[in-house]
mmCIF file of C-alpha atoms in Angstrom:
data_model
loop_
_atom_site.group_PDB
_atom_site.id
_atom_site.type_symbol
_atom_site.label_atom_id
_atom_site.label_comp_id
_atom_site.label_asym_id
_atom_site.label_seq_id
_atom_site.Cartn_x
_atom_site.Cartn_y
_atom_site.Cartn_z
ATOM 1 C CA MET A 1152 21.954 -5.323 -0.185
ATOM 2 C CA PRO A 1153 19.054 -3.443 1.380
ATOM 3 C CA VAL A 1154 15.788 -5.263 2.157
ATOM 4 C CA ALA A 1155 15.674 -8.449 0.092
ATOM 5 C CA ASP A 1156 12.552 -9.686 -1.679
ATOM 6 C CA ASN A 1157 12.571 -12.834 0.489
ATOM 7 C CA VAL A 1158 11.803 -10.982 3.757
ATOM 8 C CA ARG A 1159 8.345 -11.531 5.264
ATOM 9 C CA ILE A 1160 7.310 -8.095 6.464
ATOM 10 C CA GLY A 1161 4.201 -7.563 8.580
ATOM 11 C CA GLU A 1162 1.817 -4.641 8.423
ATOM 12 C CA ASN A 1163 2.974 -1.137 9.341
ATOM 13 C CA VAL A 1164 6.641 -2.115 9.613
ATOM 14 C CA ARG A 1165 8.845 0.964 9.438
ATOM 15 C CA ILE A 1166 12.347 0.622 8.014
ATOM 16 C CA PHE A 1167 13.422 4.249 8.022
ATOM 17 C CA HIS A 1168 16.323 3.911 5.593
ATOM 18 C CA PRO A 1169 15.817 0.725 3.548
ATOM 19 C CA ASP A 1170 18.894 1.513 1.479
ATOM 20 C CA LEU A 1171 21.046 1.512 4.649
ATOM 21 C CA VAL A 1172 20.168 -1.948 6.026
ATOM 22 C CA ASN A 1173 20.986 -5.546 5.149
ATOM 23 C CA ILE A 1174 17.880 -7.643 5.783
ATOM 24 C CA TYR A 1175 17.278 -11.009 4.122
ATOM 25 C CA LYS A 1176 15.440 -14.364 4.496
ATOM 26 C CA CYS A 1177 13.871 -13.344 7.816
ATOM 27 C CA GLU A 1178 10.515 -12.375 9.278
ATOM 28 C CA ILE A 1179 9.566 -9.024 10.818
ATOM 29 C CA GLY A 1180 6.259 -8.710 12.679
ATOM 30 C CA ASP A 1181 3.604 -6.006 12.528
ATOM 31 C CA ASP A 1182 4.290 -2.465 13.776
ATOM 32 C CA THR A 1183 8.036 -3.026 14.238
ATOM 33 C CA THR A 1184 10.610 -0.321 13.516
ATOM 34 C CA VAL A 1185 14.122 -0.920 12.191
ATOM 35 C CA GLY A 1186 16.784 1.765 12.259
ATOM 36 C CA PRO A 1187 19.600 2.352 9.762
ATOM 37 C CA PHE A 1188 22.752 0.253 9.549
ATOM 38 C CA VAL A 1189 20.996 -2.855 10.903
ATOM 39 C CA GLU A 1190 21.655 -6.361 9.623
ATOM 40 C CA ILE A 1191 19.033 -9.053 10.143
ATOM 41 C CA GLN A 1192 20.151 -12.408 8.752
ATOM 42 C CA GLY A 1193 18.293 -15.372 7.327
ATOM 43 C CA GLY A 1194 16.120 -17.395 9.665
ATOM 44 C CA VAL A 1195 15.703 -14.612 12.220
ATOM 45 C CA VAL A 1196 12.203 -13.956 13.541
ATOM 46 C CA VAL A 1197 11.449 -10.494 14.931
ATOM 47 C CA GLY A 1198 8.056 -10.201 16.587
ATOM 48 C CA SER A 1199 5.445 -7.462 16.484
ATOM 49 C CA GLN A 1200 5.811 -3.999 18.036
ATOM 50 C CA CYS A 1201 9.589 -4.291 18.402
ATOM 51 C CA LYS A 1202 12.142 -1.541 18.051
ATOM 52 C CA ILE A 1203 15.481 -2.463 16.505
ATOM 53 C CA SER A 1204 17.822 0.523 16.877
ATOM 54 C CA SER A 1205 20.604 1.533 14.506
ATOM 55 C CA HIS A 1206 23.862 -0.370 14.040
ATOM 56 C CA SER A 1207 22.534 -3.637 15.541
ATOM 57 C CA PHE A 1208 23.442 -7.081 14.208
ATOM 58 C CA ILE A 1209 20.900 -9.894 14.529
ATOM 59 C CA CYS A 1210 22.368 -13.122 13.225
ATOM 60 C CA GLU A 1211 20.864 -16.391 12.095
ATOM 61 C CA GLY A 1212 19.423 -18.388 14.996
ATOM 62 C CA VAL A 1213 17.926 -15.450 16.909
ATOM 63 C CA THR A 1214 14.221 -15.245 17.769
ATOM 64 C CA ILE A 1215 12.891 -11.997 19.196
ATOM 65 C CA GLU A 1216 9.375 -12.137 20.593
ATOM 66 C CA ASP A 1217 6.859 -9.247 20.633
ATOM 67 C CA GLN A 1218 7.434 -5.778 22.129
ATOM 68 C CA VAL A 1219 11.213 -6.144 22.515
ATOM 69 C CA PHE A 1220 13.535 -3.139 22.516
ATOM 70 C CA VAL A 1221 16.994 -3.617 20.982
ATOM 71 C CA GLY A 1222 19.252 -0.622 21.621
ATOM 72 C CA HIS A 1223 21.895 0.859 19.338
ATOM 73 C CA GLY A 1224 24.827 -1.342 18.396
ATOM 74 C CA VAL A 1225 23.569 -4.562 19.985
ATOM 75 C CA MET A 1226 25.451 -7.650 18.786
ATOM 76 C CA PHE A 1227 24.136 -11.201 18.799
ATOM 77 C CA ILE A 1228 26.484 -14.172 18.470
ATOM 78 C CA ASN A 1229 25.493 -17.577 17.063
ATOM 79 C CA ASP A 1230 28.822 -19.447 17.185
ATOM 80 C CA ILE A 1231 30.380 -20.013 20.608
ATOM 81 C CA ARG A 1232 33.610 -21.491 19.206
ATOM 82 C CA PRO A 1233 34.414 -19.293 16.193
ATOM 83 C CA ARG A 1234 37.416 -20.111 14.030
ATOM 84 C CA ALA A 1235 38.453 -18.869 10.600
ATOM 85 C CA THR A 1236 39.921 -22.220 9.543
ATOM 86 C CA THR A 1237 39.495 -25.925 10.161
ATOM 87 C CA GLU A 1238 42.129 -28.027 11.983
ATOM 88 C CA ASP A 1239 43.849 -28.711 8.628
ATOM 89 C CA GLY A 1240 44.082 -24.984 7.789
ATOM 90 C CA GLN A 1241 41.218 -24.727 5.284
ATOM 91 C CA LEU A 1242 38.785 -21.828 5.456
ATOM 92 C CA GLN A 1243 35.675 -22.856 7.361
ATOM 93 C CA ASN A 1244 32.351 -23.114 5.560
ATOM 94 C CA ALA A 1245 28.765 -23.574 6.742
ATOM 95 C CA ASP A 1246 29.385 -27.253 7.566
ATOM 96 C CA ASP A 1247 32.305 -26.506 9.906
ATOM 97 C CA TRP A 1248 30.482 -24.824 12.781
ATOM 98 C CA GLU A 1249 27.444 -25.367 14.985
ATOM 99 C CA LEU A 1250 24.656 -22.799 14.988
ATOM 100 C CA VAL A 1251 23.433 -22.046 18.505
ATOM 101 C CA THR A 1252 20.068 -20.370 18.939
ATOM 102 C CA THR A 1253 19.062 -17.414 21.094
ATOM 103 C CA LEU A 1254 15.618 -16.432 22.388
ATOM 104 C CA ILE A 1255 14.643 -12.953 23.526
ATOM 105 C CA LYS A 1256 11.284 -13.161 25.260
ATOM 106 C CA ARG A 1257 8.387 -10.717 25.156
ATOM 107 C CA ARG A 1258 8.929 -7.134 26.413
ATOM 108 C CA ALA A 1259 12.637 -7.591 27.142
ATOM 109 C CA SER A 1260 14.894 -4.554 26.664
ATOM 110 C CA ILE A 1261 18.518 -4.739 25.569
ATOM 111 C CA GLY A 1262 20.678 -1.662 26.179
ATOM 112 C CA SER A 1263 23.010 -0.112 23.628
ATOM 113 C CA ASN A 1264 26.253 -1.936 22.834
ATOM 114 C CA ALA A 1265 25.236 -5.098 24.694
ATOM 115 C CA THR A 1266 26.541 -8.410 23.386
ATOM 116 C CA ILE A 1267 24.330 -11.491 23.634
ATOM 117 C CA MET A 1268 26.254 -14.759 23.411
ATOM 118 C CA GLY A 1269 24.717 -17.660 21.494
ATOM 119 C CA GLY A 1270 22.515 -20.166 23.238
ATOM 120 C CA ILE A 1271 21.042 -17.607 25.646
ATOM 121 C CA THR A 1272 17.445 -17.038 26.672
ATOM 122 C CA VAL A 1273 16.606 -13.544 27.892
ATOM 123 C CA GLY A 1274 13.477 -13.757 30.010
ATOM 124 C CA GLU A 1275 10.197 -11.919 29.662
ATOM 125 C CA GLY A 1276 10.425 -8.260 30.644
ATOM 126 C CA ALA A 1277 14.131 -8.528 31.474
ATOM 127 C CA LEU A 1278 16.399 -5.484 31.182
ATOM 128 C CA ILE A 1279 19.958 -5.820 29.857
ATOM 129 C CA GLY A 1280 22.175 -2.880 30.798
ATOM 130 C CA ALA A 1281 24.117 -0.937 28.181
ATOM 131 C CA GLY A 1282 27.449 -2.542 27.365
ATOM 132 C CA ALA A 1283 26.637 -5.801 29.145
ATOM 133 C CA VAL A 1284 28.020 -9.087 27.881
ATOM 134 C CA VAL A 1285 25.340 -11.710 28.475
ATOM 135 C CA THR A 1286 26.914 -15.159 28.877
ATOM 136 C CA HIS A 1287 24.092 -16.998 30.696
ATOM 137 C CA ASP A 1288 20.309 -17.122 30.610
ATOM 138 C CA VAL A 1289 18.564 -14.101 32.127
ATOM 139 C CA PRO A 1290 15.515 -14.775 34.319
ATOM 140 C CA ASP A 1291 12.156 -13.141 33.647
ATOM 141 C CA TYR A 1292 12.089 -9.490 34.857
ATOM 142 C CA ALA A 1293 15.747 -9.520 35.923
ATOM 143 C CA ILE A 1294 17.985 -6.484 35.504
ATOM 144 C CA VAL A 1295 21.491 -7.512 34.457
ATOM 145 C CA ALA A 1296 24.610 -5.430 33.878
ATOM 146 C CA GLY A 1297 28.361 -5.791 33.586
ATOM 147 C CA VAL A 1298 30.948 -7.999 31.952
ATOM 148 C CA PRO A 1299 29.966 -10.730 32.338
ATOM 149 C CA ALA A 1300 26.395 -9.662 33.046
ATOM 150 C CA LYS A 1301 25.113 -10.406 36.530
ATOM 151 C CA VAL A 1302 21.671 -9.952 38.053
ATOM 152 C CA ILE A 1303 21.564 -6.624 39.886
ATOM 153 C CA GLY A 1304 17.825 -6.195 40.372
ATOM 154 C CA ASP A 1305 14.289 -6.905 39.308
ATOM 155 C CA VAL A 1306 12.262 -4.565 37.096
ATOM 156 C CA ARG A 1307 9.170 -5.199 39.252
ATOM 157 C CA ASP A 1308 10.917 -3.531 42.218
ATOM 158 C CA LYS A 1309 11.116 -0.166 40.451
#
């Protein structure tokens, strides 16, 4: 499925290879670019002037504010206790797990191959290092890196 008819797309949105994405039931703001091999699931809101790089996965429950950079291969998680089956061995369905939401604030940047756990807020202007695994909220303007990600600096000091 490429870009579904139920996507609210703002003005001047650029989806470079619409046949190589899976985007449905979401909202994409003005002047945003989306690379190939990206999935944006239902209920996601992507703000204006964002860049979503190739091979990224943005799952239900994620809100991305304006002017956010999402690097290549970034993964968002919306279930902090994933299981394939219920306690009695039945395959789980939508009623068997709890959606946790994630907020990426204005002008944040997320490096390639970072993983953002569910229930996280990444602060305004924060910088997530490539390959980081973000398990806790990130303060405004913080630089975080590592597994798990830890604060290593402040973008205002650069």
